mmCIF file of C-alpha atoms and ligand atoms in Angstrom:
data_model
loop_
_atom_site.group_PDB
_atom_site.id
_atom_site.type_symbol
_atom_site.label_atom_id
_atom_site.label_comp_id
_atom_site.label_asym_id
_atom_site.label_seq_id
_atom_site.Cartn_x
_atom_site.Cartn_y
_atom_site.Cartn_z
ATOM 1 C CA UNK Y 1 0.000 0.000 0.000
ATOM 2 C CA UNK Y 2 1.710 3.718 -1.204
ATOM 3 C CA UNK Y 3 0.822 6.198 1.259
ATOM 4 C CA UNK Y 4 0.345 9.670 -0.219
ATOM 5 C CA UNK Y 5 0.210 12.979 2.195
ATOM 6 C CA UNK Y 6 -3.008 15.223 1.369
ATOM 7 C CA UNK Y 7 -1.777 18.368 2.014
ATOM 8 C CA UNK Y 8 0.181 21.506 0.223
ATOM 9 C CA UNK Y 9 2.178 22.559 3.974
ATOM 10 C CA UNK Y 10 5.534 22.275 2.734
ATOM 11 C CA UNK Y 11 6.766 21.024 6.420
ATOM 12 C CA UNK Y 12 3.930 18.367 6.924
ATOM 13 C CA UNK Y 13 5.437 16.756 3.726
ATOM 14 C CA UNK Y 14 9.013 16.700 4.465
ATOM 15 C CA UNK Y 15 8.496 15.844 8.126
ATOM 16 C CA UNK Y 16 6.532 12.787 6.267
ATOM 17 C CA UNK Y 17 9.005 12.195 3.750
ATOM 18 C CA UNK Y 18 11.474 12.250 6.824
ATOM 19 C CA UNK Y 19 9.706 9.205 8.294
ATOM 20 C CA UNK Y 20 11.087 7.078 5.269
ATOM 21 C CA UNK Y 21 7.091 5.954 4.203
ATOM 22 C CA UNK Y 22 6.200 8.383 2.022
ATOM 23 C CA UNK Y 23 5.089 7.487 -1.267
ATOM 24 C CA UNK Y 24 3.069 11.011 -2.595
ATOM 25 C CA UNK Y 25 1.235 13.747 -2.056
ATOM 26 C CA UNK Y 26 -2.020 14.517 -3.176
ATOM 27 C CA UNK Y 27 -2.921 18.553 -3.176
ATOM 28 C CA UNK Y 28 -6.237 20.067 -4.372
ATOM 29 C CA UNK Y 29 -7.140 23.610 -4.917
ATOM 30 C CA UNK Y 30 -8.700 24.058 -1.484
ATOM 31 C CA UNK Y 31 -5.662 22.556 0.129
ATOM 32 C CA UNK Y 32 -3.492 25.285 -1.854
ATOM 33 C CA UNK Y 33 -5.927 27.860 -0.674
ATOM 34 C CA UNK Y 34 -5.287 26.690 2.783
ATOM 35 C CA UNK Y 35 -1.485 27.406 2.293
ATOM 36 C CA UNK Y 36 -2.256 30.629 0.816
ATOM 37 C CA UNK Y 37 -0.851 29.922 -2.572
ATOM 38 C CA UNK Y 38 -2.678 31.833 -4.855
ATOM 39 C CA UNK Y 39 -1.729 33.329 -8.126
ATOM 40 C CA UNK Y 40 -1.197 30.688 -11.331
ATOM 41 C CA UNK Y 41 3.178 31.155 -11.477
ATOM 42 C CA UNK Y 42 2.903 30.509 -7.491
ATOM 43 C CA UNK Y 43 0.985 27.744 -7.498
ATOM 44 C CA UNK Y 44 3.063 26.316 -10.155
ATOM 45 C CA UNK Y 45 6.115 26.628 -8.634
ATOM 46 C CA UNK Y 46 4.574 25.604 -5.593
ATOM 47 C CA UNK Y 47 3.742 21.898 -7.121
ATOM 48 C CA UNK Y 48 7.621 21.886 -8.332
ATOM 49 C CA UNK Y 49 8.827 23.029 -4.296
ATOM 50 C CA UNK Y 50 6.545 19.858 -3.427
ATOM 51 C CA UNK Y 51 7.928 17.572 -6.130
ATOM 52 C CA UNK Y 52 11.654 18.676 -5.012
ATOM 53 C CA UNK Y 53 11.024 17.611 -1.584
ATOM 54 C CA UNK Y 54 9.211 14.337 -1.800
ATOM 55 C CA UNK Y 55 9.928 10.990 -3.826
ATOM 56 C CA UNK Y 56 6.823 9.974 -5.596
ATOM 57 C CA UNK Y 57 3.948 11.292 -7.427
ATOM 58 C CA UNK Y 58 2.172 15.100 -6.870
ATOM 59 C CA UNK Y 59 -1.011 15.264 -7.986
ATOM 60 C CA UNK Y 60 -1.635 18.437 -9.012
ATOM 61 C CA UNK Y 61 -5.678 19.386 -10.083
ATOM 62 C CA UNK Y 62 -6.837 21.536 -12.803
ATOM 63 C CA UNK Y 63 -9.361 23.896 -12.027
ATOM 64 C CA UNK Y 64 -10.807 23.877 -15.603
ATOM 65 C CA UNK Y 65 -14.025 22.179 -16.506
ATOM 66 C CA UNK Y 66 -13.905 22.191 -20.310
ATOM 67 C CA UNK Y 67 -12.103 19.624 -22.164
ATOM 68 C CA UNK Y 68 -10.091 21.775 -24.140
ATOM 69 C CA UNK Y 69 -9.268 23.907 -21.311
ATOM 70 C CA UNK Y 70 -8.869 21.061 -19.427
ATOM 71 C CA UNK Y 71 -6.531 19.563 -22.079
ATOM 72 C CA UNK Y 72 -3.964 22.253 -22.139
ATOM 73 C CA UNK Y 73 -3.797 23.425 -18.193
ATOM 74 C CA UNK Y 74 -3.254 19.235 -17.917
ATOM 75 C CA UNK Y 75 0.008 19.514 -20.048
ATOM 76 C CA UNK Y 76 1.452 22.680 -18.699
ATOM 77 C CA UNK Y 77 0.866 21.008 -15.256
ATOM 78 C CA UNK Y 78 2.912 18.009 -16.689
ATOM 79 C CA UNK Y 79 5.868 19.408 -18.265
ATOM 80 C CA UNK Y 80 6.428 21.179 -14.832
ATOM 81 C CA UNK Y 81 8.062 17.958 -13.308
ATOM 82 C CA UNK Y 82 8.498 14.311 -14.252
ATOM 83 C CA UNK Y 83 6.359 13.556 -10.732
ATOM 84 C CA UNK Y 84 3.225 15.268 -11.754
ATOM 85 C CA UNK Y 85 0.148 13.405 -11.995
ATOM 86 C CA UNK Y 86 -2.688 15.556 -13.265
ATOM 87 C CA UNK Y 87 -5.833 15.613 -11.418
ATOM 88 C CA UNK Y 88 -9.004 15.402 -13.112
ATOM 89 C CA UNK Y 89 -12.463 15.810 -11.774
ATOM 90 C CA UNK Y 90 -15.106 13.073 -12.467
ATOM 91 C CA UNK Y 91 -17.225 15.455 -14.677
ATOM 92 C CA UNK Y 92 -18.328 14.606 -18.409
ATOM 93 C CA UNK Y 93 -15.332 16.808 -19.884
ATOM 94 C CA UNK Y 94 -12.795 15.146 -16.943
ATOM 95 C CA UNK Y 95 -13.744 11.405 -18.718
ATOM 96 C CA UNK Y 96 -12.692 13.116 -22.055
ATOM 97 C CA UNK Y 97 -9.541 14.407 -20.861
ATOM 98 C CA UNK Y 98 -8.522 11.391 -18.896
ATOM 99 C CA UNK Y 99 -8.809 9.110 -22.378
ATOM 100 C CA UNK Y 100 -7.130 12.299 -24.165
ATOM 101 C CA UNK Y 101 -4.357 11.990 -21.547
ATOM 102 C CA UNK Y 102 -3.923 8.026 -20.963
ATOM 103 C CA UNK Y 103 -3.510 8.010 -24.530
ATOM 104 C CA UNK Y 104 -0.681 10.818 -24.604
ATOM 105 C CA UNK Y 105 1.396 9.361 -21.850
ATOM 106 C CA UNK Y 106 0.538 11.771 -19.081
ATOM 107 C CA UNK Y 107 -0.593 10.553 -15.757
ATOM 108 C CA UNK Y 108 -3.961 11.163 -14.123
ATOM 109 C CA UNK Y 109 -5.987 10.653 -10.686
ATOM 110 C CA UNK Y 110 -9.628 11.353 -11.352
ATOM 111 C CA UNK Y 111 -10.802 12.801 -8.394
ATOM 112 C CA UNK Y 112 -14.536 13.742 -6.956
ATOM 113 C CA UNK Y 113 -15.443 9.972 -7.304
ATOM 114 C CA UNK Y 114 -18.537 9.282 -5.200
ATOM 115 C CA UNK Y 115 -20.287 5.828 -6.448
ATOM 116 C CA UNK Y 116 -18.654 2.574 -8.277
ATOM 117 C CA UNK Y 117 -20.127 3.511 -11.563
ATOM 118 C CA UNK Y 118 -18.199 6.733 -11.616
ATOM 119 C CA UNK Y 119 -14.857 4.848 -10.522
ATOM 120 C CA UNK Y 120 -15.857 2.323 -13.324
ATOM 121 C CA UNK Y 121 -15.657 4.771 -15.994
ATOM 122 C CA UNK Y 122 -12.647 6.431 -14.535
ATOM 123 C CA UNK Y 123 -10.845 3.002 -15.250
ATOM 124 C CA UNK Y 124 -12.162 2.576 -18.674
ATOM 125 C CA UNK Y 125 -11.154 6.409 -19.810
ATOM 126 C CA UNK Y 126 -7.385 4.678 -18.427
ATOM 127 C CA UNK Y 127 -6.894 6.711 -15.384
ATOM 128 C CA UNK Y 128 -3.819 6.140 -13.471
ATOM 129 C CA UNK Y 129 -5.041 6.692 -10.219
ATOM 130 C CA UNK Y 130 -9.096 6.992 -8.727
ATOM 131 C CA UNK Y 131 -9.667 8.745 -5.646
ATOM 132 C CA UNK Y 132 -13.500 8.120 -4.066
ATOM 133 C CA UNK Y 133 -13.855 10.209 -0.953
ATOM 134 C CA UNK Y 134 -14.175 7.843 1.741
ATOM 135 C CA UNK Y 135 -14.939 10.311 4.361
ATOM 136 C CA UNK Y 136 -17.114 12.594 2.961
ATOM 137 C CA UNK Y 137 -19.453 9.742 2.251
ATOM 138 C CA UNK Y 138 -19.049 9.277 5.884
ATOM 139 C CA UNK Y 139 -19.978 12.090 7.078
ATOM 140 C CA UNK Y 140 -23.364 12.254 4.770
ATOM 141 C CA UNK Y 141 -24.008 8.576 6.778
ATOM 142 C CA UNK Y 142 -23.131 6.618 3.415
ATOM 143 C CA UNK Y 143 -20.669 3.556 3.302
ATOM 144 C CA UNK Y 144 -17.176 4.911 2.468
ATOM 145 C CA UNK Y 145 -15.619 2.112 3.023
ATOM 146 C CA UNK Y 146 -18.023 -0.034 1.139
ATOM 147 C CA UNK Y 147 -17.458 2.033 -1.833
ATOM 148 C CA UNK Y 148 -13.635 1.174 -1.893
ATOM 149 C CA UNK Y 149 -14.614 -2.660 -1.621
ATOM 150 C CA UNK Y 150 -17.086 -2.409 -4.811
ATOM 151 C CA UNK Y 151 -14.503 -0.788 -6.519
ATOM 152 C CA UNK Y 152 -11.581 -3.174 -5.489
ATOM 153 C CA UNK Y 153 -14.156 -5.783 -6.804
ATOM 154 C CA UNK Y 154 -14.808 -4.438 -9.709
ATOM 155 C CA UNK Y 155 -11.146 -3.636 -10.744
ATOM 156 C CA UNK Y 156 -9.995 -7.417 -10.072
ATOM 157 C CA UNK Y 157 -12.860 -8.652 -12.008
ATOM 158 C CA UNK Y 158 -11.266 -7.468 -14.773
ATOM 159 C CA UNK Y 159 -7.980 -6.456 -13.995
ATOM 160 C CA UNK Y 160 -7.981 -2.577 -14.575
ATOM 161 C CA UNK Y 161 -4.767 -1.514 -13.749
ATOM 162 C CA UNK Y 162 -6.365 2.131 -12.186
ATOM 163 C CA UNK Y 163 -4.817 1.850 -8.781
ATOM 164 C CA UNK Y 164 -7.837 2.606 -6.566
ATOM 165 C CA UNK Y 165 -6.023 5.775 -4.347
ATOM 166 C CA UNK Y 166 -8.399 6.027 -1.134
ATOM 167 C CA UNK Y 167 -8.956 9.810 -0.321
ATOM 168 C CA UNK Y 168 -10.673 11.986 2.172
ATOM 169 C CA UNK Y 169 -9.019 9.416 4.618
ATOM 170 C CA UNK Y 170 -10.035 11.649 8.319
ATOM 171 C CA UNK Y 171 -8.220 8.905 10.850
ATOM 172 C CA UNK Y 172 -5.604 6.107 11.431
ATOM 173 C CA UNK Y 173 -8.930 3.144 11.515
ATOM 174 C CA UNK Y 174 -9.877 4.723 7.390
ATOM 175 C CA UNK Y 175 -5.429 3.588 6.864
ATOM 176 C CA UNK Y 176 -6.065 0.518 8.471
ATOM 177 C CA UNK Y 177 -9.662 -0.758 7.144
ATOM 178 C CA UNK Y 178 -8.549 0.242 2.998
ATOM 179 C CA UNK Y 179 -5.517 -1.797 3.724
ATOM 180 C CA UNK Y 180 -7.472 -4.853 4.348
ATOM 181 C CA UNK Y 181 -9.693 -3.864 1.376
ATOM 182 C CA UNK Y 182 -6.674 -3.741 -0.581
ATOM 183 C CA UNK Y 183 -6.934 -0.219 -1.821
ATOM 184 C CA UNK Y 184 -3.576 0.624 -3.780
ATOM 185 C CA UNK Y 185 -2.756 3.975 -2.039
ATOM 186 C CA UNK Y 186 -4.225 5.974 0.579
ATOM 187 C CA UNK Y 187 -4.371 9.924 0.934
ATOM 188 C CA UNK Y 188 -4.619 11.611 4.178
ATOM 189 C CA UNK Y 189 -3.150 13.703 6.790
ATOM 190 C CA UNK Y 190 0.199 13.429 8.792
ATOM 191 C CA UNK Y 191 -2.025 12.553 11.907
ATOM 192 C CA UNK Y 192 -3.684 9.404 9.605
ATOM 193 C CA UNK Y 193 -0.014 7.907 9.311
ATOM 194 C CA UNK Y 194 1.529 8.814 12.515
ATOM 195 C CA UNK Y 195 -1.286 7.102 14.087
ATOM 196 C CA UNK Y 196 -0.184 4.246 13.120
ATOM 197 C CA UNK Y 197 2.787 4.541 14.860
ATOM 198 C CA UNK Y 198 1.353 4.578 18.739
ATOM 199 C CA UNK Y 199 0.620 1.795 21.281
ATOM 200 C CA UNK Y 200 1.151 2.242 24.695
ATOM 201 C CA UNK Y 201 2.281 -1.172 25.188
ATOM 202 C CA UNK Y 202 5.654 -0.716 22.704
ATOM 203 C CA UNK Y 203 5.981 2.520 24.939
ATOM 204 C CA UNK Y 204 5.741 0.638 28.504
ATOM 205 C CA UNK Y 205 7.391 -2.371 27.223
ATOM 206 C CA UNK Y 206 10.654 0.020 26.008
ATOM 207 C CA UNK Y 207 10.405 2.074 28.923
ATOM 208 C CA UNK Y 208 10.973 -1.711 30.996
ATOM 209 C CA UNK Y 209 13.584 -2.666 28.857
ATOM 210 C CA UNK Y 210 15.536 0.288 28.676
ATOM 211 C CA UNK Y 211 15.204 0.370 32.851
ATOM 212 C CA UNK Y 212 16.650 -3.118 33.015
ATOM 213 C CA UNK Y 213 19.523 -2.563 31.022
ATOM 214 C CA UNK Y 214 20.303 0.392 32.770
ATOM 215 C CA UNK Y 215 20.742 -1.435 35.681
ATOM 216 C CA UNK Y 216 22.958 -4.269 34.813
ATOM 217 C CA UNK Y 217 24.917 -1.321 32.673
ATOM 218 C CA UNK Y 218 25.403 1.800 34.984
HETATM 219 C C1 E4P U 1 -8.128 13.923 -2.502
HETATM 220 O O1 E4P U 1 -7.150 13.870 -3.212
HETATM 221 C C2 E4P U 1 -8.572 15.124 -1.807
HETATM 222 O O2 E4P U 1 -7.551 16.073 -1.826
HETATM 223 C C3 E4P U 1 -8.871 14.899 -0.362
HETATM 224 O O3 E4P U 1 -8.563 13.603 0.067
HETATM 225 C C4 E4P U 1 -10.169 15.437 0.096
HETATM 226 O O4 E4P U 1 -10.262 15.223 1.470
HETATM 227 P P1 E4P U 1 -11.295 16.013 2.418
HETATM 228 O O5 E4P U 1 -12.634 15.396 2.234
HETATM 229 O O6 E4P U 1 -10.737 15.787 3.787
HETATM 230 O O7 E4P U 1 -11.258 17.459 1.979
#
């Protein structure tokens, strides 16, 4: 399982990358908001600061809803770094662009994906990535979770090779439970992963060890 940081903060991603499990980032245009980045050249050069501190893909989402729009903001986004993956929203245009772009070489993650159907589709256009939003269906009171195991079925019924990439992961038990769906890649914030991380038996049980050496050592 690649685990991808969903954020544009510049030190949440290279105190992740820092950690040694870092496999992406994910960014959208609220996320850039949230940083402050505004302006096209900063927000481009923004995505290439993010590429030069991580290893792995940056997906990096056009804010254009026309194909032909979409089309040309998806290849400027491209040529910015060989790590770019262009971000495409699951609209009738975004299908267009993702064949468009699976068929030119350039890498996509459709994003917005809300129902099986949609991540069906997204597969068939050749995405490289689908996100479906596992926590916002949560917090309407709709399966996320269930989503991600329709669309794991679906993609090994006929071996797609869209990597399902879970997104709008909130906590540690959203890492855990896709894992044992067998979603590809997760998105989510630093406190998702380093969750992971904590049990207070390791803590007690090093804290005992480290006591007991010191005394046959000091
Ligand atoms: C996916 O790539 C999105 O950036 C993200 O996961 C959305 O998460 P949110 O629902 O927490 O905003």
């Amino acid at each position: 399982m690649k685990f991808f940081i969903d954020t544009a903060n510049l030190d949440q991603i290279s105190e992740a990358q820092q950690l040694g499990v870092l496999d992406g980032v994910t960014t959208n245009p609220s996320l850039m908001a949230k940083e402050g980045i505004t302006g096209k050249e900063n927000i481009l050069k923004h995505y290439v600061d993010i590429c030069n501190i991580v290893d792995g893909d940056v997906s990096a989402e056009v804010v254009s809803t026309e194909f032909a729009a979409m089309v040309k903001e998806g290849e400027e986004l491209a040529k910015l770094h060989e790590q770019i993956v262009v971000k495409v929203p699951m609209i009738r245009d975004g299908v267009k662009a993702l064949k468009y772009f699976s068929d030119n070489g350039i890498r996509t993650n459709c994003t917005l994906v809300f129902s099986a159907g949609q991540a069906l589709l997204a597969a068939k256009a050749g995405a490289t990535y689908v996100s479906p939003f596992l926590g916002r269906l949560d917090d309407i009171s709709t399966d996320g979770l269930n989503l991600i195991a329709e669309i794991r079925q679906i993609y090994d019924n006929y071996a797609f090779d869209t990597q399902i990439l879970a997104a709008s992961i909130r906590h540690t038990m959203h890492v855990i439970d896709c894992a044992k769906i067998g979603a590809d890649v997760m998105t989510g914030p630093l406190s998702s992963i380093e969750g992971l991380l904590r049990h207070p038996l390791t803590d007690i049980g090093l804290e005992k060890f480290l006591a007991d050496y010191r005394k046959g050592n000091n």
